[in-house]
Amino acid sequence: MADLRDDPIDSDTTAAAGDLDAQPSQPSQPPQPHVPTETTPAPSAERARVLLSSHPVVDGHNSLAPTLLRRRGAGHSHDLEQGESSLDTDLPRLRAGALGAQFWSLQVDSLQVADDAADTDGAVSTTLELIDLVRDLIASCPDTLRLALGAGDLADARNYGRVASLLGPVSGRAMGDSLATLRAFHFLGVRVLALAGARWADDGLTRFGQEAVREMNRLGVVVDLTGACDETARATFAVTKAPAMFSHGDGDVTDEILTLLRANSGVCMVSFAPGPTASDARATAPDARATARDARAPSVSAVADRVERVRDVAGPQCVGLSGTYGREAEAPRTLGLEDPSCYPHLITELLDRGWDDTEITDLTWGNAARVLRDTEFLARAAQGRRPASMATIEELDAPRR
């Protein structure tokens, strides 16, 4: 199987050899002052631009589809190519931010779907509408977007200058209690499913929940733990053979869970959405003497703090980015990271903090691509060992009730 990870960044390791035929200096000439031959290091912003041109951002979560579906009921439409000020996502801003791949959220939680756990029909039909909407968006922008069904498509889209578009995460409640529904979503192109909201993953995993995770492994659907409680995350790590992910993780992911994620070789895509971090608290603390610059600076810095925390606990191979865009203009924003054109701001901040090129390229592209590649590889192996599961929740969980 081809390794989709990029070659390591080239470095100049050639040592200059002494010139054996050099003529001795003339004694009549005074020694000349030493002139350094090294070029001045590029500013961080320029380095960020160069790195992103070859290792663009894989973004873990954009909720444009649920936003558009909500607005469609009011008769609003959205030109993704031209964009509009009332939404934060359009193709010009995706290009400006050097986006290489996007997970398009298909989660129904923010839509007006009945909260009754028994009403899975509404969640399923709404998810199908979201899949249809995203696939239509992709088809309408063939020069910019390309549907991605696997890690190979991710690399192909990048090579052709397109944004690889992945379907998911889907809400766990939309799967209901049916592995057949999970397989139908996979057939339609879904590659990520969030466990949060499924009754079999409410506090740990029931026997049916364990079987659902095994079936996701067999299909090659990434398990998204965003919003899941710690007990569910622990139970998932005990069952899954494939890497898990947090499609838009934030400060609520504990050190314990990040440590388990490291052992699992998964990825936590750090959210840009405003969150209750220490830096955010400092940024919003009342201070009559604070200037506009002082109020703005901690915002990008707060996200960088979250990214570094995940790196320090889970390791540099387990951290990624999630702009959490796709929202309407009035939604809360992180100053300096207001829309997808702002990814370079965070990369510049991290370079200023001493991140090297390899750490940056793993963060933006390599780690997420590896999770997809490993999940796909393990799925092919699992399909050779076991058939599709025909288990039902009644068979597995009813005796425990």
mmCIF file of C-alpha atoms in Angstrom:
data_model
loop_
_atom_site.group_PDB
_atom_site.id
_atom_site.type_symbol
_atom_site.label_atom_id
_atom_site.label_comp_id
_atom_site.label_asym_id
_atom_site.label_seq_id
_atom_site.Cartn_x
_atom_site.Cartn_y
_atom_site.Cartn_z
ATOM 1 C CA MET A 1 0.000 0.000 0.000
ATOM 2 C CA ALA A 2 1.334 3.375 -0.967
ATOM 3 C CA ASP A 3 2.463 5.521 1.874
ATOM 4 C CA LEU A 4 0.664 8.826 1.540
ATOM 5 C CA ARG A 5 2.827 10.643 3.971
ATOM 6 C CA ASP A 6 4.969 13.222 2.381
ATOM 7 C CA ASP A 7 8.714 12.906 2.134
ATOM 8 C CA PRO A 8 10.529 14.529 5.012
ATOM 9 C CA ILE A 9 11.367 18.142 4.460
ATOM 10 C CA ASP A 10 14.632 18.348 2.586
ATOM 11 C CA SER A 11 17.463 19.842 4.547
ATOM 12 C CA ASP A 12 20.846 20.944 3.364
ATOM 13 C CA THR A 13 23.273 18.549 5.014
ATOM 14 C CA THR A 14 26.167 19.014 2.577
ATOM 15 C CA ALA A 15 29.283 20.250 4.355
ATOM 16 C CA ALA A 16 31.536 22.572 2.395
ATOM 17 C CA ALA A 17 34.913 20.951 1.674
ATOM 18 C CA GLY A 18 38.144 22.880 1.886
ATOM 19 C CA ASP A 19 39.581 24.102 -1.368
ATOM 20 C CA LEU A 20 42.964 22.321 -1.656
ATOM 21 C CA ASP A 21 44.081 24.503 -4.567
ATOM 22 C CA ALA A 22 43.325 27.819 -2.919
ATOM 23 C CA GLN A 23 46.061 30.411 -3.288
ATOM 24 C CA PRO A 24 47.564 31.847 -0.103
ATOM 25 C CA SER A 25 46.402 35.326 0.715
ATOM 26 C CA GLN A 26 48.737 38.172 -0.197
ATOM 27 C CA PRO A 27 50.520 39.454 2.865
ATOM 28 C CA SER A 28 50.304 43.010 1.579
ATOM 29 C CA GLN A 29 46.515 42.989 1.865
ATOM 30 C CA PRO A 30 44.895 43.455 5.259
ATOM 31 C CA PRO A 31 42.535 40.674 6.360
ATOM 32 C CA GLN A 32 39.004 41.224 5.138
ATOM 33 C CA PRO A 33 36.100 41.203 7.564
ATOM 34 C CA HIS A 34 34.047 37.992 7.595
ATOM 35 C CA VAL A 35 30.834 38.259 5.605
ATOM 36 C CA PRO A 36 28.240 35.632 6.627
ATOM 37 C CA THR A 37 27.054 33.486 3.748
ATOM 38 C CA GLU A 38 23.844 32.238 5.374
ATOM 39 C CA THR A 39 20.638 33.754 4.114
ATOM 40 C CA THR A 40 18.412 35.546 6.586
ATOM 41 C CA PRO A 41 15.691 33.181 7.861
ATOM 42 C CA ALA A 42 12.314 33.857 6.281
ATOM 43 C CA PRO A 43 9.777 35.586 8.520
ATOM 44 C CA SER A 44 7.312 33.209 10.144
ATOM 45 C CA ALA A 45 4.420 34.403 7.989
ATOM 46 C CA GLU A 46 6.379 33.606 4.826
ATOM 47 C CA ARG A 47 7.438 30.216 6.204
ATOM 48 C CA ALA A 48 3.810 29.482 7.007
ATOM 49 C CA ARG A 49 2.783 30.316 3.450
ATOM 50 C CA VAL A 50 5.469 28.065 1.966
ATOM 51 C CA LEU A 51 4.653 25.132 4.264
ATOM 52 C CA LEU A 52 0.916 25.392 3.627
ATOM 53 C CA SER A 53 1.455 25.461 -0.127
ATOM 54 C CA SER A 54 2.754 21.881 -0.007
ATOM 55 C CA HIS A 55 1.092 20.620 3.212
ATOM 56 C CA PRO A 56 -2.331 22.316 3.342
ATOM 57 C CA VAL A 57 -4.761 22.093 6.225
ATOM 58 C CA VAL A 58 -6.995 19.074 6.805
ATOM 59 C CA ASP A 59 -9.854 20.610 8.774
ATOM 60 C CA GLY A 60 -11.812 18.346 11.095
ATOM 61 C CA HIS A 61 -15.234 19.986 11.175
ATOM 62 C CA ASN A 62 -17.246 22.485 9.130
ATOM 63 C CA SER A 63 -20.972 22.786 9.851
ATOM 64 C CA LEU A 64 -21.940 24.697 6.691
ATOM 65 C CA ALA A 65 -24.329 21.934 5.589
ATOM 66 C CA PRO A 66 -26.576 22.070 8.709
ATOM 67 C CA THR A 67 -26.458 25.877 8.515
ATOM 68 C CA LEU A 68 -27.570 25.871 4.874
ATOM 69 C CA LEU A 69 -30.279 23.306 5.557
ATOM 70 C CA ARG A 70 -31.613 25.517 8.346
ATOM 71 C CA ARG A 71 -31.574 28.599 6.102
ATOM 72 C CA ARG A 72 -33.161 26.752 3.193
ATOM 73 C CA GLY A 73 -36.430 26.638 5.097
ATOM 74 C CA ALA A 74 -36.446 30.442 5.123
ATOM 75 C CA GLY A 75 -35.793 30.601 1.381
ATOM 76 C CA HIS A 76 -32.100 31.524 1.638
ATOM 77 C CA SER A 77 -29.517 30.214 -0.811
ATOM 78 C CA HIS A 78 -25.729 30.352 -0.725
ATOM 79 C CA ASP A 79 -23.298 30.804 -3.599
ATOM 80 C CA LEU A 80 -20.237 28.937 -2.357
ATOM 81 C CA GLU A 81 -18.099 30.372 -5.151
ATOM 82 C CA GLN A 82 -18.968 34.007 -4.475
ATOM 83 C CA GLY A 83 -19.738 33.819 -0.766
ATOM 84 C CA GLU A 84 -21.647 36.275 1.377
ATOM 85 C CA SER A 85 -21.000 38.261 4.514
ATOM 86 C CA SER A 86 -23.661 36.450 6.564
ATOM 87 C CA LEU A 87 -21.715 33.145 6.453
ATOM 88 C CA ASP A 88 -18.050 32.475 7.169
ATOM 89 C CA THR A 89 -17.360 29.743 4.571
ATOM 90 C CA ASP A 90 -16.880 30.173 0.828
ATOM 91 C CA LEU A 91 -14.356 29.083 -1.781
ATOM 92 C CA PRO A 92 -12.321 32.318 -1.851
ATOM 93 C CA ARG A 93 -11.723 32.057 1.888
ATOM 94 C CA LEU A 94 -10.959 28.328 1.698
ATOM 95 C CA ARG A 95 -8.350 29.073 -0.965
ATOM 96 C CA ALA A 96 -6.880 31.977 0.981
ATOM 97 C CA GLY A 97 -6.511 29.772 4.044
ATOM 98 C CA ALA A 98 -4.720 26.997 2.135
ATOM 99 C CA LEU A 99 -7.326 24.350 2.928
ATOM 100 C CA GLY A 100 -6.463 20.958 1.462
ATOM 101 C CA ALA A 101 -9.217 18.758 2.903
ATOM 102 C CA GLN A 102 -12.457 19.333 4.773
ATOM 103 C CA PHE A 103 -14.652 17.082 6.887
ATOM 104 C CA TRP A 104 -18.168 18.377 6.160
ATOM 105 C CA SER A 105 -20.292 17.832 9.256
ATOM 106 C CA LEU A 106 -23.580 15.989 8.796
ATOM 107 C CA GLN A 107 -24.646 16.277 12.418
ATOM 108 C CA VAL A 108 -28.296 16.878 13.134
ATOM 109 C CA ASP A 109 -27.855 18.023 16.736
ATOM 110 C CA SER A 110 -28.020 21.725 15.840
ATOM 111 C CA LEU A 111 -31.159 21.241 13.727
ATOM 112 C CA GLN A 112 -34.736 21.039 14.917
ATOM 113 C CA VAL A 113 -35.015 17.272 15.069
ATOM 114 C CA ALA A 114 -37.076 15.685 17.829
ATOM 115 C CA ASP A 115 -35.016 14.878 20.914
ATOM 116 C CA ASP A 116 -36.966 11.680 21.580
ATOM 117 C CA ALA A 117 -34.415 8.865 21.334
ATOM 118 C CA ALA A 118 -37.091 6.683 19.735
ATOM 119 C CA ASP A 119 -37.509 9.139 16.855
ATOM 120 C CA THR A 120 -34.616 7.924 14.724
ATOM 121 C CA ASP A 121 -36.548 8.379 11.487
ATOM 122 C CA GLY A 122 -36.283 12.154 11.714
ATOM 123 C CA ALA A 123 -32.547 12.030 12.396
ATOM 124 C CA VAL A 124 -31.938 9.575 9.551
ATOM 125 C CA SER A 125 -33.963 11.537 6.989
ATOM 126 C CA THR A 126 -32.294 14.802 8.002
ATOM 127 C CA THR A 127 -28.869 13.194 7.678
ATOM 128 C CA LEU A 128 -29.794 11.986 4.188
ATOM 129 C CA GLU A 129 -30.766 15.552 3.296
ATOM 130 C CA LEU A 130 -27.391 16.772 4.569
ATOM 131 C CA ILE A 131 -25.528 14.141 2.529
ATOM 132 C CA ASP A 132 -27.474 15.185 -0.559
ATOM 133 C CA LEU A 133 -26.743 18.857 0.125
ATOM 134 C CA VAL A 134 -22.991 18.356 0.524
ATOM 135 C CA ARG A 135 -22.700 16.108 -2.514
ATOM 136 C CA ASP A 136 -24.568 18.754 -4.515
ATOM 137 C CA LEU A 137 -22.163 21.445 -3.286
ATOM 138 C CA ILE A 138 -19.198 19.310 -4.325
ATOM 139 C CA ALA A 139 -20.684 18.609 -7.753
ATOM 140 C CA SER A 140 -21.385 22.308 -8.295
ATOM 141 C CA CYS A 141 -17.727 23.252 -7.720
ATOM 142 C CA PRO A 142 -15.720 20.655 -9.680
ATOM 143 C CA ASP A 143 -12.760 22.989 -10.163
ATOM 144 C CA THR A 144 -12.308 23.439 -6.410
ATOM 145 C CA LEU A 145 -13.902 20.537 -4.503
ATOM 146 C CA ARG A 146 -13.523 16.775 -4.930
ATOM 147 C CA LEU A 147 -15.374 14.024 -3.067
ATOM 148 C CA ALA A 148 -12.952 11.912 -1.011
ATOM 149 C CA LEU A 149 -13.833 8.373 0.028
ATOM 150 C CA GLY A 150 -10.406 7.376 1.297
ATOM 151 C CA ALA A 151 -6.851 8.410 1.975
ATOM 152 C CA GLY A 152 -5.876 7.960 -1.675
ATOM 153 C CA ASP A 153 -8.535 10.483 -2.719
ATOM 154 C CA LEU A 154 -7.095 12.895 -0.185
ATOM 155 C CA ALA A 155 -3.704 12.868 -1.881
ATOM 156 C CA ASP A 156 -5.189 12.908 -5.391
ATOM 157 C CA ALA A 157 -7.304 15.958 -4.642
ATOM 158 C CA ARG A 158 -4.284 17.790 -3.276
ATOM 159 C CA ASN A 159 -2.209 16.891 -6.306
ATOM 160 C CA TYR A 160 -4.891 18.336 -8.593
ATOM 161 C CA GLY A 161 -5.322 21.484 -6.529
ATOM 162 C CA ARG A 162 -8.753 20.539 -5.200
ATOM 163 C CA VAL A 163 -10.120 20.519 -1.650
ATOM 164 C CA ALA A 164 -10.729 16.892 -0.679
ATOM 165 C CA SER A 165 -14.255 16.751 0.720
ATOM 166 C CA LEU A 166 -15.082 14.034 3.244
ATOM 167 C CA LEU A 167 -18.599 13.255 4.432
ATOM 168 C CA GLY A 168 -18.910 13.264 8.208
ATOM 169 C CA PRO A 169 -19.096 13.219 11.086
ATOM 170 C CA VAL A 170 -22.638 11.882 11.219
ATOM 171 C CA SER A 171 -24.484 12.032 14.528
ATOM 172 C CA GLY A 172 -24.614 8.785 16.486
ATOM 173 C CA ARG A 173 -28.338 9.256 17.028
ATOM 174 C CA ALA A 174 -28.833 9.230 13.243
ATOM 175 C CA MET A 175 -27.511 5.682 13.109
ATOM 176 C CA GLY A 176 -30.166 4.737 15.627
ATOM 177 C CA ASP A 177 -29.875 1.121 16.707
ATOM 178 C CA SER A 178 -29.162 -0.326 13.279
ATOM 179 C CA LEU A 179 -25.879 -1.573 11.860
ATOM 180 C CA ALA A 180 -27.617 -1.715 8.479
ATOM 181 C CA THR A 181 -28.128 2.052 8.689
ATOM 182 C CA LEU A 182 -24.419 2.445 9.438
ATOM 183 C CA ARG A 183 -23.588 0.395 6.329
ATOM 184 C CA ALA A 184 -26.013 2.482 4.241
ATOM 185 C CA PHE A 185 -24.301 5.684 5.376
ATOM 186 C CA HIS A 186 -20.933 4.192 4.463
ATOM 187 C CA PHE A 187 -22.262 3.231 1.016
ATOM 188 C CA LEU A 188 -23.285 6.876 0.506
ATOM 189 C CA GLY A 189 -19.758 8.022 1.320
ATOM 190 C CA VAL A 190 -19.804 8.729 5.068
ATOM 191 C CA ARG A 191 -16.395 8.121 6.626
ATOM 192 C CA VAL A 192 -16.804 9.495 10.183
ATOM 193 C CA LEU A 193 -19.479 8.841 12.813
ATOM 194 C CA ALA A 194 -19.700 10.556 16.207
ATOM 195 C CA LEU A 195 -20.780 8.305 19.060
ATOM 196 C CA ALA A 196 -22.267 11.163 21.111
ATOM 197 C CA GLY A 197 -26.053 11.035 21.089
ATOM 198 C CA ALA A 198 -26.404 7.290 20.550
ATOM 199 C CA ARG A 199 -28.185 5.623 23.436
ATOM 200 C CA TRP A 200 -25.789 2.653 23.261
ATOM 201 C CA ALA A 201 -22.869 5.054 23.862
ATOM 202 C CA ASP A 202 -24.406 7.229 26.537
ATOM 203 C CA ASP A 203 -22.220 6.176 29.488
ATOM 204 C CA GLY A 204 -19.710 3.680 28.230
ATOM 205 C CA LEU A 205 -20.592 1.204 25.494
ATOM 206 C CA THR A 206 -23.319 -1.404 25.709
ATOM 207 C CA ARG A 207 -22.695 -4.761 24.047
ATOM 208 C CA PHE A 208 -24.408 -3.384 20.943
ATOM 209 C CA GLY A 209 -22.205 -0.280 21.165
ATOM 210 C CA GLN A 210 -19.102 -2.468 21.186
ATOM 211 C CA GLU A 211 -20.407 -4.297 18.115
ATOM 212 C CA ALA A 212 -21.096 -0.959 16.409
ATOM 213 C CA VAL A 213 -17.477 0.118 16.941
ATOM 214 C CA ARG A 214 -16.235 -3.212 15.557
ATOM 215 C CA GLU A 215 -18.470 -2.775 12.495
ATOM 216 C CA MET A 216 -17.134 0.761 12.005
ATOM 217 C CA ASN A 217 -13.623 -0.717 12.052
ATOM 218 C CA ARG A 218 -14.653 -3.308 9.462
ATOM 219 C CA LEU A 219 -16.159 -0.682 7.170
ATOM 220 C CA GLY A 220 -13.422 1.908 7.570
ATOM 221 C CA VAL A 221 -15.592 4.520 9.319
ATOM 222 C CA VAL A 222 -13.570 6.627 11.764
ATOM 223 C CA VAL A 223 -14.908 6.737 15.332
ATOM 224 C CA ASP A 224 -15.409 10.357 16.434
ATOM 225 C CA LEU A 225 -15.334 10.810 20.218
ATOM 226 C CA THR A 226 -16.207 14.513 20.243
ATOM 227 C CA GLY A 227 -18.825 15.113 22.922
ATOM 228 C CA ALA A 228 -18.588 11.587 24.329
ATOM 229 C CA CYS A 229 -18.101 11.190 28.062
ATOM 230 C CA ASP A 230 -14.828 9.824 29.435
ATOM 231 C CA GLU A 231 -16.350 6.421 30.198
ATOM 232 C CA THR A 232 -17.482 6.072 26.583
ATOM 233 C CA ALA A 233 -14.043 7.125 25.346
ATOM 234 C CA ARG A 234 -12.320 4.574 27.614
ATOM 235 C CA ALA A 235 -14.656 1.808 26.460
ATOM 236 C CA THR A 236 -14.079 2.749 22.815
ATOM 237 C CA PHE A 237 -10.301 2.641 23.141
ATOM 238 C CA ALA A 238 -10.640 -0.827 24.682
ATOM 239 C CA VAL A 239 -12.579 -2.108 21.640
ATOM 240 C CA THR A 240 -11.378 -0.262 18.548
ATOM 241 C CA LYS A 241 -8.473 -1.560 16.503
ATOM 242 C CA ALA A 242 -8.423 1.562 14.332
ATOM 243 C CA PRO A 243 -7.388 5.102 15.335
ATOM 244 C CA ALA A 244 -10.123 7.304 16.785
ATOM 245 C CA MET A 245 -10.474 11.045 16.422
ATOM 246 C CA PHE A 246 -11.929 14.132 18.023
ATOM 247 C CA SER A 247 -13.243 16.034 14.997
ATOM 248 C CA HIS A 248 -13.409 19.272 16.982
ATOM 249 C CA GLY A 249 -11.803 18.698 20.346
ATOM 250 C CA ASP A 250 -11.506 21.423 22.938
ATOM 251 C CA GLY A 251 -10.423 21.970 26.514
ATOM 252 C CA ASP A 252 -12.915 19.369 27.744
ATOM 253 C CA VAL A 253 -10.731 16.480 26.537
ATOM 254 C CA THR A 254 -8.923 15.379 29.701
ATOM 255 C CA ASP A 255 -5.256 14.474 29.968
ATOM 256 C CA GLU A 256 -6.249 10.873 30.707
ATOM 257 C CA ILE A 257 -8.215 10.590 27.467
ATOM 258 C CA LEU A 258 -5.459 12.311 25.473
ATOM 259 C CA THR A 259 -2.985 9.780 26.877
ATOM 260 C CA LEU A 260 -5.247 6.945 25.729
ATOM 261 C CA LEU A 261 -5.549 8.644 22.339
ATOM 262 C CA ARG A 262 -1.767 8.624 22.090
ATOM 263 C CA ALA A 263 -1.662 4.857 22.657
ATOM 264 C CA ASN A 264 -4.435 4.502 20.063
ATOM 265 C CA SER A 265 -2.479 6.611 17.511
ATOM 266 C CA GLY A 266 -5.580 8.729 16.935
ATOM 267 C CA VAL A 267 -5.866 12.464 16.383
ATOM 268 C CA CYS A 268 -7.447 15.343 18.292
ATOM 269 C CA MET A 269 -8.441 18.122 15.884
ATOM 270 C CA VAL A 270 -8.270 21.226 18.062
ATOM 271 C CA SER A 271 -11.249 23.556 17.688
ATOM 272 C CA PHE A 272 -10.833 27.255 16.920
ATOM 273 C CA ALA A 273 -14.206 28.049 18.482
ATOM 274 C CA PRO A 274 -14.038 30.267 21.574
ATOM 275 C CA GLY A 275 -13.536 28.123 24.650
ATOM 276 C CA PRO A 276 -13.015 28.462 28.398
ATOM 277 C CA THR A 277 -9.206 28.408 28.389
ATOM 278 C CA ALA A 278 -6.980 30.383 30.712
ATOM 279 C CA SER A 279 -5.860 32.574 27.820
ATOM 280 C CA ASP A 280 -9.465 33.307 26.878
ATOM 281 C CA ALA A 281 -10.147 34.304 30.476
ATOM 282 C CA ARG A 282 -7.216 36.694 30.415
ATOM 283 C CA ALA A 283 -8.405 38.112 27.108
ATOM 284 C CA THR A 284 -11.903 38.834 28.438
ATOM 285 C CA ALA A 285 -10.922 39.975 31.937
ATOM 286 C CA PRO A 286 -11.988 43.575 32.552
ATOM 287 C CA ASP A 287 -9.072 45.927 32.270
ATOM 288 C CA ALA A 288 -9.661 49.581 31.487
ATOM 289 C CA ARG A 289 -6.088 49.946 30.290
ATOM 290 C CA ALA A 290 -6.266 47.089 27.747
ATOM 291 C CA THR A 291 -5.696 48.238 24.182
ATOM 292 C CA ALA A 292 -7.315 46.748 21.107
ATOM 293 C CA ARG A 293 -4.068 44.942 20.350
ATOM 294 C CA ASP A 294 -3.928 43.474 23.842
ATOM 295 C CA ALA A 295 -7.523 42.270 23.543
ATOM 296 C CA ARG A 296 -6.820 40.639 20.188
ATOM 297 C CA ALA A 297 -3.443 39.026 20.787
ATOM 298 C CA PRO A 298 -4.532 36.395 23.362
ATOM 299 C CA SER A 299 -7.200 35.009 21.029
ATOM 300 C CA VAL A 300 -4.945 33.306 18.473
ATOM 301 C CA SER A 301 -2.601 32.620 21.362
ATOM 302 C CA ALA A 302 -5.397 30.796 23.231
ATOM 303 C CA VAL A 303 -5.904 28.363 20.352
ATOM 304 C CA ALA A 304 -2.133 27.887 20.074
ATOM 305 C CA ASP A 305 -2.139 27.055 23.800
ATOM 306 C CA ARG A 306 -4.775 24.349 23.197
ATOM 307 C CA VAL A 307 -2.798 22.932 20.283
ATOM 308 C CA GLU A 308 0.378 22.791 22.366
ATOM 309 C CA ARG A 309 -1.416 21.153 25.279
ATOM 310 C CA VAL A 310 -2.666 18.354 23.017
ATOM 311 C CA ARG A 311 0.798 17.995 21.501
ATOM 312 C CA ASP A 312 2.447 17.841 24.908
ATOM 313 C CA VAL A 313 0.039 15.232 26.315
ATOM 314 C CA ALA A 314 -0.946 13.146 23.280
ATOM 315 C CA GLY A 315 2.229 13.665 21.273
ATOM 316 C CA PRO A 316 3.018 15.554 18.053
ATOM 317 C CA GLN A 317 1.608 12.702 15.929
ATOM 318 C CA CYS A 318 -1.868 13.031 17.488
ATOM 319 C CA VAL A 319 -2.805 16.687 16.989
ATOM 320 C CA GLY A 320 -4.678 18.360 14.150
ATOM 321 C CA LEU A 321 -6.814 21.414 13.411
ATOM 322 C CA SER A 322 -10.547 22.093 13.344
ATOM 323 C CA GLY A 323 -11.661 25.597 12.418
ATOM 324 C CA THR A 324 -15.253 24.712 13.405
ATOM 325 C CA TYR A 325 -16.470 27.096 10.711
ATOM 326 C CA GLY A 326 -19.665 26.961 8.661
ATOM 327 C CA ARG A 327 -21.495 29.273 11.029
ATOM 328 C CA GLU A 328 -23.514 32.437 10.585
ATOM 329 C CA ALA A 329 -21.925 35.840 11.086
ATOM 330 C CA GLU A 330 -23.405 36.450 14.518
ATOM 331 C CA ALA A 331 -21.898 33.271 16.001
ATOM 332 C CA PRO A 332 -19.119 33.778 18.567
ATOM 333 C CA ARG A 333 -15.673 34.144 16.980
ATOM 334 C CA THR A 334 -12.078 33.795 18.035
ATOM 335 C CA LEU A 335 -10.456 37.072 17.082
ATOM 336 C CA GLY A 336 -7.791 36.542 14.484
ATOM 337 C CA LEU A 337 -9.356 33.232 13.421
ATOM 338 C CA GLU A 338 -12.733 34.467 12.260
ATOM 339 C CA ASP A 339 -13.020 32.456 9.031
ATOM 340 C CA PRO A 340 -11.163 29.818 6.979
ATOM 341 C CA SER A 341 -8.822 32.380 5.440
ATOM 342 C CA CYS A 342 -7.160 32.708 8.870
ATOM 343 C CA TYR A 343 -5.425 29.311 9.170
ATOM 344 C CA PRO A 344 -2.039 30.911 8.336
ATOM 345 C CA HIS A 345 -2.372 33.170 11.410
ATOM 346 C CA LEU A 346 -2.230 30.165 13.726
ATOM 347 C CA ILE A 347 0.627 28.524 11.807
ATOM 348 C CA THR A 348 2.596 31.775 12.039
ATOM 349 C CA GLU A 349 1.976 31.878 15.787
ATOM 350 C CA LEU A 350 3.222 28.304 16.220
ATOM 351 C CA LEU A 351 6.330 28.991 14.130
ATOM 352 C CA ASP A 352 7.022 31.996 16.335
ATOM 353 C CA ARG A 353 6.817 29.620 19.304
ATOM 354 C CA GLY A 354 9.546 27.431 17.861
ATOM 355 C CA TRP A 355 7.633 24.684 16.057
ATOM 356 C CA ASP A 356 9.736 23.100 13.335
ATOM 357 C CA ASP A 357 8.656 22.318 9.792
ATOM 358 C CA THR A 358 7.955 18.633 10.445
ATOM 359 C CA GLU A 359 5.737 19.407 13.436
ATOM 360 C CA ILE A 360 3.773 21.917 11.357
ATOM 361 C CA THR A 361 3.277 19.607 8.378
ATOM 362 C CA ASP A 362 2.144 16.776 10.658
ATOM 363 C CA LEU A 363 -0.294 19.157 12.332
ATOM 364 C CA THR A 364 -1.805 20.483 9.120
ATOM 365 C CA TRP A 365 -1.827 17.398 6.908
ATOM 366 C CA GLY A 366 0.164 14.365 8.018
ATOM 367 C CA ASN A 367 -1.615 13.266 11.189
ATOM 368 C CA ALA A 368 -5.174 13.352 9.821
ATOM 369 C CA ALA A 369 -4.079 11.673 6.569
ATOM 370 C CA ARG A 370 -2.389 8.910 8.569
ATOM 371 C CA VAL A 371 -5.546 8.226 10.607
ATOM 372 C CA LEU A 372 -7.565 7.849 7.408
ATOM 373 C CA ARG A 373 -4.898 5.668 5.825
ATOM 374 C CA ASP A 374 -4.561 3.390 8.865
ATOM 375 C CA THR A 375 -8.338 3.092 9.262
ATOM 376 C CA GLU A 376 -8.653 2.095 5.611
ATOM 377 C CA PHE A 377 -5.828 -0.441 5.866
ATOM 378 C CA LEU A 378 -7.282 -2.080 8.976
ATOM 379 C CA ALA A 379 -10.737 -2.200 7.371
ATOM 380 C CA ARG A 380 -9.415 -4.168 4.409
ATOM 381 C CA ALA A 381 -7.766 -6.627 6.780
ATOM 382 C CA ALA A 382 -10.947 -6.955 8.884
ATOM 383 C CA GLN A 383 -13.145 -7.553 5.826
ATOM 384 C CA GLY A 384 -11.022 -10.574 5.005
ATOM 385 C CA ARG A 385 -11.618 -12.035 8.465
ATOM 386 C CA ARG A 386 -15.255 -11.347 9.247
ATOM 387 C CA PRO A 387 -18.523 -10.733 7.386
ATOM 388 C CA ALA A 388 -20.893 -7.846 8.012
ATOM 389 C CA SER A 389 -22.425 -8.040 11.478
ATOM 390 C CA MET A 390 -26.111 -8.927 11.573
ATOM 391 C CA ALA A 391 -26.387 -8.316 15.327
ATOM 392 C CA THR A 392 -29.319 -6.308 16.663
ATOM 393 C CA ILE A 393 -29.665 -4.231 19.779
ATOM 394 C CA GLU A 394 -32.493 -6.489 20.950
ATOM 395 C CA GLU A 395 -30.225 -9.536 20.824
ATOM 396 C CA LEU A 396 -27.239 -7.921 22.537
ATOM 397 C CA ASP A 397 -28.684 -5.426 25.006
ATOM 398 C CA ALA A 398 -32.166 -6.655 25.894
ATOM 399 C CA PRO A 399 -30.944 -9.257 28.424
ATOM 400 C CA ARG A 400 -29.181 -6.494 30.380
ATOM 401 C CA ARG A 401 -32.291 -4.351 30.749
#
